XYZ file of C-alpha atoms in Angstrom:
744
model
C -2.859 1.598 9.903
C -4.100 3.072 13.198
C -6.131 0.738 15.420
C -7.804 2.163 18.565
C -7.601 -0.438 21.338
C -11.179 0.249 22.501
C -12.589 -0.231 18.988
C -10.741 -3.521 18.667
C -12.124 -4.609 22.050
C -15.659 -4.272 20.649
C -14.858 -7.162 18.311
C -12.780 -9.486 20.466
C -11.990 -9.956 24.136
C -8.349 -8.814 24.146
C -6.523 -10.537 27.032
C -3.438 -8.294 26.882
C -2.611 -4.671 27.563
C -1.881 -2.494 24.553
C 1.909 -2.806 24.702
C 1.877 -6.593 24.972
C -0.757 -6.762 22.236
C 1.558 -4.749 20.001
C 4.442 -7.140 20.724
C 2.338 -10.194 19.936
C 1.042 -8.667 16.711
C 4.619 -7.812 15.729
C 5.685 -11.424 16.234
C 2.746 -12.579 14.124
C 3.696 -10.378 11.160
C 2.116 -6.973 11.892
C 4.916 -4.689 12.995
C 4.022 -2.140 15.676
C 5.289 1.226 14.435
C 3.959 3.363 17.287
C 1.881 3.233 20.452
C 0.115 6.533 21.119
C -2.454 7.842 23.628
C -5.872 8.646 22.179
C -5.639 12.198 23.523
C -3.055 14.387 25.249
C -3.245 14.546 29.054
C -5.636 16.974 30.771
C -7.368 16.992 34.173
C -10.547 18.240 35.869
C -12.614 18.504 32.696
C -16.196 17.267 33.177
C -19.461 17.019 31.289
C -21.656 20.028 32.079
C -24.939 21.522 30.845
C -25.550 25.157 29.966
C -28.730 26.082 31.842
C -28.894 29.647 30.528
C -26.873 31.850 28.213
C -27.236 35.643 28.172
C -25.316 38.277 26.251
C -22.479 39.888 28.170
C -23.514 43.476 29.057
C -20.130 44.886 28.010
C -19.152 42.626 25.058
C -21.268 41.690 22.051
C -19.315 38.503 21.290
C -19.341 37.101 24.827
C -22.090 35.292 26.704
C -22.559 34.813 30.413
C -23.569 31.186 30.912
C -25.002 29.483 33.977
C -23.655 25.941 33.961
C -24.632 22.830 35.904
C -22.325 19.911 36.607
C -25.019 17.873 38.326
C -23.255 18.286 41.680
C -25.863 19.916 43.926
C -28.079 22.853 43.032
C -25.356 25.504 42.728
C -24.724 26.758 39.175
C -21.364 27.995 37.955
C -21.024 31.251 36.033
C -18.844 30.912 32.931
C -18.063 33.624 30.397
C -17.857 32.095 26.924
C -17.229 33.485 23.444
C -18.186 30.383 21.427
C -20.924 31.032 18.839
C -22.637 27.696 19.568
C -22.980 28.214 23.330
C -26.696 27.947 24.097
C -29.095 26.861 26.794
C -29.611 23.102 26.962
C -26.243 22.211 25.378
C -24.096 19.616 27.105
C -20.415 20.345 26.710
C -16.977 20.087 28.339
C -16.217 22.288 31.335
C -12.676 22.817 32.598
C -13.047 23.499 36.313
C -10.891 25.915 38.261
C -7.542 24.152 38.769
C -7.848 22.151 35.542
C -4.763 21.476 33.450
C -5.201 21.488 29.655
C -2.902 20.397 26.804
C -0.162 22.887 26.052
C 0.397 23.699 29.723
C -2.728 25.880 30.169
C -3.924 26.167 33.781
C -7.529 27.249 34.474
C -8.077 29.858 37.190
C -11.029 31.942 38.295
C -11.057 35.154 36.281
C -13.050 38.312 35.623
C -13.815 39.058 31.960
C -15.138 42.564 31.229
C -16.426 42.776 34.789
C -18.109 39.335 34.857
C -16.790 36.518 37.047
C -15.901 33.258 35.272
C -15.351 30.079 37.312
C -13.828 27.908 34.631
C -13.835 27.525 30.837
C -16.111 25.817 28.343
C -13.779 23.906 26.025
C -13.575 23.272 22.303
C -12.260 20.046 20.793
C -9.080 21.892 19.800
C -8.438 23.065 23.368
C -8.687 19.438 24.536
C -6.300 18.249 21.827
C -9.053 16.352 20.005
C -8.973 18.385 16.792
C -6.678 20.653 14.809
C -9.406 23.282 14.520
C -12.882 23.956 15.875
C -15.628 26.523 15.340
C -17.056 26.388 18.837
C -17.233 24.478 22.082
C -17.563 20.713 21.982
C -21.114 19.336 21.815
C -22.148 16.144 23.627
C -25.338 14.143 23.135
C -28.363 14.982 25.261
C -27.985 11.760 27.279
C -24.402 12.481 28.388
C -24.226 12.084 32.207
C -23.450 15.326 34.056
C -20.348 15.536 36.193
C -18.558 12.581 34.622
C -14.958 13.119 33.589
C -14.675 13.858 29.873
C -11.752 11.445 29.695
C -13.976 8.662 31.017
C -17.004 9.665 28.947
C -15.043 9.693 25.666
C -12.718 6.829 26.707
C -9.722 9.083 26.126
C -7.458 6.874 28.211
C -7.564 4.601 25.189
C -4.390 3.656 23.286
C -3.931 3.695 19.508
C -1.718 1.059 17.892
C -0.116 2.059 14.592
C 0.572 -1.145 12.665
C 2.552 -1.723 9.498
C 0.384 -3.992 7.349
C 2.364 -5.892 4.713
C 1.294 -5.707 1.073
C -0.015 -9.285 1.002
C -2.458 -8.796 3.885
C -5.208 -6.558 2.581
C -7.648 -8.460 4.809
C -5.927 -6.998 7.882
C -6.458 -3.354 6.871
C -9.551 -3.091 9.072
C -10.666 -3.434 12.655
C -12.334 -6.762 11.915
C -9.174 -7.992 10.183
C -6.937 -7.279 13.188
C -9.647 -8.679 15.483
C -9.506 -11.975 13.570
C -5.760 -12.116 14.160
C -6.131 -11.359 17.874
C -8.858 -13.987 18.190
C -6.589 -16.583 16.571
C -3.602 -15.631 18.733
C -5.599 -15.599 21.982
C -7.874 -18.541 21.257
C -10.955 -16.301 21.537
C -14.188 -16.072 19.603
C -14.810 -13.164 17.254
C -17.745 -11.025 18.389
C -19.839 -8.419 16.613
C -20.775 -5.110 18.230
C -24.432 -4.460 18.916
C -25.102 -1.781 16.343
C -27.836 -0.959 13.824
C -27.693 -2.800 10.507
C -24.918 -5.196 11.490
C -26.131 -8.470 9.994
C -24.722 -11.810 9.060
C -23.945 -12.118 5.347
C -26.755 -13.954 3.572
C -27.166 -15.105 -0.021
C -29.066 -12.285 -1.749
C -31.127 -12.490 -4.877
C -28.385 -11.889 -7.435
C -28.975 -9.864 -10.548
C -27.509 -10.693 -13.943
C -24.407 -8.806 -15.028
C -25.553 -8.531 -18.643
C -29.228 -7.753 -18.142
C -31.156 -5.384 -15.877
C -30.887 -6.445 -12.205
C -33.350 -8.950 -10.854
C -36.141 -7.816 -8.566
C -34.532 -6.174 -5.565
C -34.882 -7.512 -2.083
C -37.433 -5.550 -0.095
C -38.874 -5.606 3.380
C -36.832 -5.803 6.609
C -33.059 -5.952 6.233
C -31.811 -9.094 8.056
C -30.479 -8.362 11.501
C -31.207 -4.656 11.199
C -33.657 -2.245 12.773
C -34.540 -0.543 9.484
C -36.924 -1.404 6.668
C -36.841 -0.706 2.940
C -39.501 2.009 2.732
C -39.777 2.125 -1.051
C -39.092 -0.049 -4.064
C -36.823 2.438 -5.839
C -33.698 1.122 -7.490
C -31.008 2.501 -9.766
C -30.137 0.263 -12.745
C -26.576 -1.129 -12.831
C -24.826 -3.046 -15.636
C -21.458 -4.783 -15.454
C -19.754 -4.501 -18.838
C -16.408 -5.684 -17.404
C -17.435 -8.531 -15.064
C -13.916 -9.933 -14.717
C -12.785 -6.616 -13.223
C -15.969 -5.970 -11.227
C -17.961 -9.169 -10.582
C -20.096 -7.708 -7.766
C -21.808 -4.323 -7.438
C -24.222 -3.592 -4.576
C -26.306 -0.424 -4.578
C -29.049 1.239 -2.605
C -31.016 4.481 -2.960
C -31.737 6.461 0.201
C -33.841 9.634 0.070
C -34.437 12.456 2.523
C -30.986 12.496 4.118
C -29.999 15.502 6.228
C -26.314 15.813 5.340
C -26.012 18.926 7.528
C -26.629 16.868 10.665
C -23.837 16.453 13.187
C -22.096 13.104 13.216
C -22.160 11.674 16.775
C -19.046 12.462 18.745
C -18.326 8.787 19.373
C -18.057 8.124 15.632
C -16.045 11.301 15.042
C -13.693 10.300 17.832
C -13.108 6.858 16.382
C -12.438 8.358 12.968
C -9.986 10.827 14.503
C -8.094 8.104 16.334
C -7.869 6.116 13.108
C -6.396 9.161 11.355
C -9.496 10.211 9.359
C -11.072 13.678 9.463
C -14.819 14.013 10.006
C -16.529 15.766 7.057
C -20.281 15.083 6.879
C -22.628 12.273 7.917
C -22.587 10.570 4.487
C -18.798 10.693 4.101
C -18.200 9.811 7.758
C -20.359 6.690 7.455
C -18.505 5.444 4.355
C -15.146 6.007 6.084
C -16.341 4.366 9.295
C -17.508 1.206 7.505
C -14.286 1.066 5.486
C -12.166 1.225 8.639
C -14.339 -1.256 10.500
C -14.960 -3.880 7.806
C -12.201 -3.098 5.305
C -14.759 -2.486 2.532
C -14.361 0.811 0.640
C -17.635 2.521 -0.263
C -18.713 5.480 -2.338
C -21.764 7.735 -2.158
C -23.190 9.605 -5.162
C -25.563 12.545 -5.136
C -28.565 10.811 -6.696
C -29.831 14.026 -8.299
C -26.596 14.272 -10.304
C -26.662 10.698 -11.654
C -28.172 10.382 -15.111
C -29.851 7.311 -16.541
C -28.019 4.197 -15.409
C -24.682 3.065 -14.037
C -22.314 1.008 -16.143
C -19.026 -0.425 -14.920
C -16.786 -0.541 -17.982
C -13.242 -0.032 -19.216
C -12.265 3.475 -20.278
C -11.987 4.561 -23.874
C -8.512 5.753 -24.964
C -7.928 9.281 -23.634
C -11.355 9.481 -21.947
C -11.245 12.286 -19.332
C -12.662 12.471 -15.822
C -12.464 15.209 -13.183
C -11.899 13.650 -9.757
C -13.011 14.760 -6.302
C -9.694 16.520 -5.727
C -10.281 18.685 -8.817
C -7.645 16.941 -10.926
C -8.622 16.026 -14.501
C -6.997 12.907 -15.912
C -7.166 11.020 -19.195
C -7.477 7.274 -18.793
C -6.096 4.418 -20.870
C -8.184 1.380 -21.943
C -7.016 -0.756 -19.003
C -8.577 1.628 -16.443
C -11.969 0.749 -14.967
C -14.643 3.478 -14.917
C -17.985 3.871 -13.174
C -20.164 5.740 -15.668
C -23.680 7.054 -16.196
C -25.292 8.185 -19.445
C -23.286 11.425 -19.460
C -19.884 9.801 -18.936
C -17.527 8.783 -16.107
C -18.615 9.425 -12.527
C -15.817 7.557 -10.770
C -12.382 6.000 -11.163
C -13.242 2.503 -9.948
C -11.565 1.543 -6.691
C -9.557 4.772 -6.571
C -11.603 7.997 -6.354
C -15.035 9.322 -7.203
C -15.782 11.986 -9.774
C -16.448 15.618 -8.989
C -19.650 15.822 -11.073
C -21.650 13.519 -8.764
C -19.970 14.427 -5.465
C -22.034 14.591 -2.278
C -22.304 18.071 -0.722
C -24.003 19.647 2.281
C -27.081 20.261 0.108
C -27.381 16.586 -0.884
C -30.652 14.997 0.232
C -30.808 11.858 -1.928
C -27.889 9.427 -2.026
C -26.953 6.346 -4.026
C -24.603 4.052 -2.104
C -22.094 1.935 -4.041
C -20.319 -1.050 -2.500
C -18.398 -3.129 -5.031
C -15.773 -5.816 -5.314
C -13.049 -4.911 -7.796
C -10.434 -7.477 -8.779
C -6.943 -6.548 -7.505
C -5.595 -7.058 -11.024
C -7.984 -4.366 -12.324
C -6.839 -1.770 -9.779
C -3.150 -2.473 -9.126
C -0.805 0.198 -10.451
C -3.446 2.464 -11.967
C -3.479 5.083 -9.213
C 0.304 5.570 -9.315
C 0.073 6.845 -12.885
C -1.496 10.041 -11.570
C 0.171 10.158 -8.162
C -2.996 9.091 -6.314
C -2.850 7.102 -3.075
C -6.242 6.711 -1.411
C -7.433 4.491 1.413
C -9.648 2.667 -1.066
C -6.881 1.858 -3.542
C -4.616 0.523 -0.786
C -7.299 -2.007 0.107
C -8.436 -2.916 -3.409
C -4.860 -3.475 -4.601
C -4.230 -5.929 -1.777
C -7.610 -7.634 -2.120
C -10.782 -7.245 -0.050
C -13.346 -9.802 1.086
C -15.465 -10.579 -2.014
C -18.395 -11.807 0.118
C -19.118 -8.877 2.415
C -20.456 -6.139 0.108
C -24.061 -6.597 1.231
C -23.054 -6.683 4.868
C -21.143 -3.422 4.481
C -23.977 -1.538 2.798
C -26.460 -2.666 5.429
C -24.087 -1.488 8.143
C -23.772 1.886 6.406
C -27.536 2.258 5.971
C -28.165 1.625 9.644
C -25.544 4.154 10.712
C -26.637 6.849 8.259
C -30.346 6.609 9.111
C -29.561 6.836 12.831
C -27.516 9.991 12.200
C -29.167 11.823 9.315
C -32.513 10.107 8.772
C -33.712 9.106 5.353
C -35.935 6.643 3.551
C -33.965 3.653 2.191
C -34.834 1.598 -0.838
C -34.015 -2.101 -1.168
C -30.451 -3.368 -1.346
C -29.871 -4.491 -4.954
C -26.976 -6.786 -5.836
C -25.686 -7.226 -9.379
C -23.202 -10.039 -9.786
C -21.444 -12.273 -12.288
C -21.180 -15.547 -10.388
C -18.676 -17.093 -12.806
C -16.193 -14.277 -12.211
C -16.324 -14.433 -8.415
C -12.910 -15.379 -6.956
C -12.783 -18.881 -5.528
C -10.369 -20.264 -2.964
C -8.877 -23.620 -3.863
C -7.874 -26.032 -1.071
C -4.170 -26.155 -0.250
C -2.399 -29.325 0.875
C -0.132 -29.262 3.930
C 2.171 -32.235 4.435
C 3.158 -33.152 7.958
C 6.709 -34.015 6.864
C 7.156 -30.709 5.048
C 5.893 -28.745 8.053
C 8.415 -30.434 10.339
C 11.251 -30.043 7.853
C 10.790 -26.295 7.338
C 10.093 -25.416 10.974
C 12.645 -27.804 12.440
C 10.098 -28.876 15.061
C 7.268 -31.370 15.379
C 3.894 -29.752 16.113
C 1.033 -32.015 17.302
C -1.657 -32.675 14.722
C -4.469 -31.289 16.858
C -2.499 -28.063 17.414
C -2.081 -27.618 13.663
C -5.783 -28.243 13.083
C -6.837 -25.792 15.809
C -4.487 -23.143 14.445
C -5.801 -23.338 10.899
C -9.421 -23.422 12.067
C -8.794 -20.381 14.267
C -7.822 -18.564 11.074
C -11.287 -19.371 9.665
C -10.023 -22.114 7.327
C -11.926 -25.278 6.529
C -9.594 -28.130 7.446
C -9.883 -31.751 6.334
C -7.417 -34.484 7.382
C -5.617 -36.461 4.680
C -3.099 -39.281 4.952
C -0.068 -36.983 4.549
C -1.410 -34.200 6.767
C -4.166 -31.716 6.069
C -6.086 -30.010 3.290
C -7.099 -26.441 4.188
C -9.417 -24.129 2.266
C -8.636 -20.472 3.051
C -11.481 -18.024 3.711
C -12.571 -15.780 0.839
C -10.604 -12.771 2.110
C -7.204 -14.525 2.291
C -5.753 -13.825 -1.169
C -2.241 -14.552 0.131
C -2.686 -18.285 0.809
C -2.112 -20.309 -2.355
C 0.735 -22.789 -1.699
C 1.923 -25.134 1.031
C 4.573 -22.720 2.300
C 1.830 -20.165 3.042
C 0.110 -22.597 5.400
C 3.413 -23.421 7.106
C 3.965 -19.716 7.695
C 0.470 -19.381 9.194
C 1.106 -22.249 11.608
C 4.496 -20.837 12.615
C 3.329 -17.301 13.330
C 0.220 -18.310 15.294
C 1.947 -21.054 17.306
C 4.713 -18.490 17.890
C 8.212 -18.331 16.460
C 9.553 -18.037 20.009
C 8.113 -21.467 20.875
C 9.881 -23.184 17.973
C 13.319 -24.388 19.128
C 16.412 -23.226 17.241
C 18.504 -25.949 15.711
C 20.782 -26.319 12.737
C 19.207 -27.634 9.583
C 20.457 -31.070 8.627
C 20.915 -31.089 4.866
C 23.453 -32.881 2.673
C 26.260 -30.699 1.368
C 26.536 -30.691 -2.389
C 29.582 -29.112 -3.997
C 29.442 -27.702 -7.479
C 32.122 -28.516 -9.975
C 34.791 -25.789 -10.159
C 36.805 -26.336 -13.373
C 40.279 -24.883 -13.247
C 39.797 -22.965 -16.515
C 36.800 -20.977 -15.112
C 37.857 -18.292 -12.582
C 35.854 -17.916 -9.397
C 33.528 -14.957 -9.090
C 35.438 -13.362 -6.216
C 38.621 -13.472 -8.326
C 36.933 -11.461 -11.076
C 35.492 -8.897 -8.693
C 38.725 -8.543 -6.712
C 40.640 -7.872 -9.915
C 38.452 -4.854 -10.678
C 38.532 -3.695 -7.059
C 42.350 -3.828 -7.111
C 42.328 -1.533 -10.150
C 40.361 1.145 -8.326
C 36.763 0.205 -9.134
C 34.024 0.130 -6.508
C 31.176 -2.367 -6.693
C 27.699 -0.884 -7.198
C 24.263 -2.445 -6.856
C 21.543 -0.795 -8.923
C 17.898 -1.593 -9.566
C 17.049 -4.147 -12.250
C 14.223 -1.832 -13.401
C 15.264 1.421 -15.015
C 14.022 4.619 -16.630
C 12.506 3.714 -20.030
C 13.444 7.128 -21.456
C 17.144 6.709 -20.588
C 17.200 3.103 -21.788
C 15.621 4.076 -25.118
C 18.239 6.791 -25.629
C 21.011 4.263 -25.074
C 19.462 1.305 -26.919
C 16.732 2.452 -29.304
C 16.686 -0.917 -31.112
C 16.307 -3.120 -28.019
C 12.895 -4.003 -26.630
C 12.590 -3.715 -22.853
C 10.291 -5.826 -20.690
C 7.708 -3.408 -19.218
C 6.531 -3.870 -15.629
C 2.789 -4.172 -15.090
C 3.023 -2.560 -11.634
C 6.082 -0.263 -11.474
C 7.021 1.426 -8.215
C 7.723 4.664 -10.111
C 7.391 5.961 -13.669
C 11.192 6.217 -14.030
C 11.624 2.578 -12.924
C 9.101 0.881 -15.178
C 11.113 -1.407 -17.518
C 13.621 -4.199 -16.925
C 17.153 -3.319 -17.954
C 18.537 -4.658 -21.218
C 21.984 -3.555 -20.073
C 23.636 -2.624 -16.784
C 24.730 0.715 -18.280
C 21.561 2.768 -17.491
C 21.898 2.078 -13.770
C 25.651 2.673 -13.724
C 25.369 5.947 -15.677
C 22.681 7.182 -13.294
C 24.876 6.284 -10.315
C 27.852 8.061 -11.937
C 25.739 11.198 -12.456
C 24.619 11.201 -8.831
C 28.259 10.948 -7.724
C 29.277 13.744 -10.089
C 26.548 15.978 -8.609
C 28.170 15.402 -5.242
C 31.529 16.746 -6.413
C 33.138 13.367 -7.062
C 35.457 14.091 -9.990
C 36.876 10.546 -10.318
C 34.363 7.713 -10.628
C 35.081 4.013 -11.117
C 32.057 1.713 -10.707
C 31.332 -1.888 -11.687
C 28.339 -4.169 -11.214
C 27.726 -7.890 -11.486
C 24.085 -8.693 -12.177
C 21.449 -9.820 -14.619
C 20.114 -8.035 -17.641
C 16.942 -9.058 -19.433
C 16.837 -9.615 -23.180
C 13.518 -9.967 -25.003
C 14.215 -11.972 -28.141
C 11.350 -10.554 -30.217
C 12.877 -7.880 -32.425
C 16.253 -7.985 -30.670
C 19.422 -7.981 -32.761
C 22.136 -9.166 -30.429
C 23.671 -12.613 -30.580
C 21.865 -14.111 -27.575
C 18.501 -13.120 -29.000
C 19.286 -14.480 -32.453
C 20.201 -17.862 -30.990
C 16.993 -18.190 -28.941
C 13.373 -18.784 -29.945
C 11.438 -15.609 -30.744
C 9.402 -14.405 -27.766
C 11.796 -15.770 -25.132
C 13.036 -13.556 -22.304
C 16.644 -14.271 -21.365
C 18.241 -13.464 -18.027
C 21.899 -12.887 -18.868
C 24.661 -12.959 -16.238
C 26.580 -9.750 -16.919
C 29.551 -7.738 -15.676
C 29.653 -4.032 -16.545
C 31.556 -0.936 -15.506
C 31.959 2.796 -16.013
C 35.022 5.014 -15.646
C 34.759 8.785 -15.599
C 37.141 11.535 -14.597
C 40.820 11.536 -13.726
C 42.987 8.656 -14.885
C 44.652 8.269 -11.455
C 43.660 9.356 -7.938
C 44.893 12.814 -6.959
C 48.362 12.557 -5.411
C 51.414 14.867 -5.323
C 53.715 12.312 -6.959
C 51.548 11.750 -10.067
C 53.129 13.303 -13.191
C 51.156 16.035 -14.972
C 50.644 13.941 -18.109
C 48.888 11.262 -16.006
C 46.315 13.649 -14.502
C 44.013 13.821 -17.538
C 40.657 12.055 -17.846
C 40.548 8.301 -18.412
C 40.124 7.248 -22.029
C 39.296 4.142 -24.035
C 42.767 2.602 -23.614
C 42.788 3.004 -19.813
C 39.613 0.970 -19.482
C 40.833 -1.500 -22.134
C 43.883 -2.206 -19.975
C 41.579 -2.869 -16.999
C 39.605 -5.322 -19.085
C 42.746 -7.069 -20.331
C 43.836 -7.610 -16.720
C 40.432 -9.142 -16.105
C 40.604 -11.414 -19.143
C 43.992 -12.763 -18.034
C 42.124 -14.440 -15.173
C 40.512 -16.804 -17.682
C 43.910 -18.284 -18.546
C 43.061 -17.893 -22.229
C 43.697 -14.202 -22.829
C 44.998 -14.882 -26.352
C 41.544 -16.079 -27.424
C 40.135 -12.547 -26.979
C 40.129 -9.916 -29.705
C 39.058 -6.254 -29.573
C 37.485 -5.353 -32.915
C 36.247 -1.863 -33.957
C 32.435 -1.802 -34.013
C 29.534 0.634 -33.836
C 26.918 0.849 -31.109
C 24.340 3.662 -31.118
C 25.154 4.852 -27.599
C 28.956 4.806 -28.029
C 31.361 7.223 -29.738
C 31.597 6.215 -33.453
C 35.412 6.102 -33.467
C 36.060 4.992 -29.873
C 34.170 1.738 -29.491
C 34.939 -1.943 -29.935
C 33.281 -5.242 -29.491
C 35.023 -8.056 -27.633
C 35.254 -11.446 -29.309
C 36.318 -14.786 -27.876
C 37.123 -17.429 -30.488
C 35.043 -15.420 -32.937
C 31.993 -15.117 -30.617
C 30.826 -11.720 -29.398
C 31.024 -11.555 -25.585
C 30.927 -7.827 -24.857
C 31.428 -4.159 -25.749
C 33.716 -1.332 -24.656
C 33.632 2.311 -25.646
C 33.275 5.972 -24.820
C 29.742 7.347 -24.395
C 28.434 9.135 -27.482
C 29.167 12.907 -27.371
C 25.498 13.818 -27.831
C 24.570 11.723 -24.784
C 27.454 13.205 -22.795
C 25.987 16.662 -23.401
C 22.376 15.605 -22.852
C 23.128 13.823 -19.573
C 25.419 16.687 -18.496
C 28.590 14.709 -17.786
C 31.720 16.778 -17.067
C 33.984 14.108 -18.602
C 33.075 11.501 -21.198
C 32.373 8.177 -19.427
C 34.030 5.030 -20.760
C 31.845 1.918 -20.474
C 32.346 -1.824 -20.754
C 29.977 -4.783 -20.539
C 30.746 -8.516 -20.660
C 28.533 -11.564 -20.978
C 30.100 -13.521 -18.105
C 28.959 -16.907 -19.397
C 30.609 -16.401 -22.773
C 33.640 -14.559 -21.414
C 34.727 -16.768 -18.558
C 33.759 -20.217 -19.794
C 34.065 -19.723 -23.528
C 30.513 -21.012 -24.080
C 27.291 -19.216 -24.851
C 24.767 -18.585 -22.105
C 21.956 -21.116 -22.064
C 18.550 -19.989 -23.197
C 15.762 -20.217 -20.665
C 14.344 -23.242 -22.486
C 17.704 -25.043 -22.324
C 18.084 -24.177 -18.649
C 14.719 -25.742 -17.845
C 15.752 -28.964 -19.570
């Protein structure tokens, strides 16, 4: 997230320079990725006014402008080809001797016979935009002669911060300002701007019935008034997913107006492109307050808005032109003709705002993180809104955000606003429970004693309500802190605000407790070293795998699906270590490795419902088991390439080569005679080259060559030979405990 220093300073008195601020934020959990200037360097560029503009006598596309810099009565003659150059316009003038980005030096010149004492500059020429259609335009009250760098505060610095996934509240200017205020012991301020008001309890509507009478009259703390009583009906059919929806109709908007340069500049520094007044205002409020917004073209909305779950396969065409089909767990914003928005992710194309839009319906809603998380990744969407909704936004500031947006939009593009109408299901609003912090636990985890009053001040500086109790404190987090739920969270907050550097380093004093190490159970490092000595290399693969590959290998085993996968090919928990090892072997083969020996020690996850293997049969139906497993794959030449290896030993490894490796491993148990290799069938293994491994009659593993059809489908050069052992049953001779037994 990009945070302009000057914008942050509007909200809090920052006592540090940008670089030190970045260091302090890094130590408090917000890593500084970059520190950049707001604009590239340039000199001798001032605010000037075009007094007159006449067509060049020898060039149709050029104008001869008389320009004033406010320094005396003498006017400068500038030849300009910009289509928007006109009398009365205040713009940027690069004087003779000016230096512009890209190494351009401005000199007096003669263009088609006309003298030109400088250059009128576009935003692109000053490094403020990637493209521009004309010279830069300043407001009519811009002071003449002032340096453009000073006028636009271009000596500003932009901090690029890495916001962790648990801190959605910090993905805004106000969020970072809260952190700075807590670190510096300062008070949080609010900029003097139209429609910035304190949050107040509105007249809530019912989520099941038509909204209650909307609030009308002056908007609290704002300089605008609801000029009509028009409202658009909203119904919440999925209140658990969307407990709050705030809307407002505004008519007579001029969406062709020019967004003020100050707002466009702040958007640019935050990494957002200026588009139109309506879109710019929604982006500005989102960056400032962390509340995503959406604007609909009111003329394109039909009937009423309903917030509901999608029907199976229901389509919607999004703003980017992509048409998707949603599943029933996806939240839609709809009108009488169908979906108009993918809630919390992206609006629909049918009701999109355009340059011709004159009437707008503003939407500001709170969507539960559980209703948004993971949905956008299904279609490869990553929007600013979804990043905030997935992490969790402030559920109490929707009215504040819409009032801020109304004030900004009316000041830019005019319009007649209706009342702000709030529809809410109070019972589904998130509530923050108090969290207990014990003094003894705080000292134990930090290794230092922090005075009680310092702890209290720290938690209160983070906007928590703190009450003393006999053991320490009870703190109630603010509504926007979704990440504070347990005692350890409060300890972390105290540590990062007090400062990790101020906590002395000392060794933790804890009793040493040694586990029993029976002689008949080999140590883990002995097992792994045995395989390493036989030419295997240890691999570490993800515990979540490609469901398609896992189904091909184990069609009869149920995998545990992830509710929020990081990718579509990593969306189920592995029921075996083989999918990850086979994928790793393929990647090595693609890199011209013709001899592959890999093993892995890790957990696999067995869902007992419908499973057929021994562990599942011995556990209650519906239990998920985490099984300690050792697995390996061998593919390619039997021995490493070497001049002294006989020809008959250069062929690919087969079943018996890997069986000998396993037998060497089983010797480490000291009870190798209790193991038996018995022919058996497994769907992913070659029908005549597979065996199960028994210990005292109990199945503890499998070994075999990959099925020929899978060898061809996966495009292996040589047939891989696989093995997998249940370490609990193999090394100790006893079955792995079920999760229920482990808890007892």
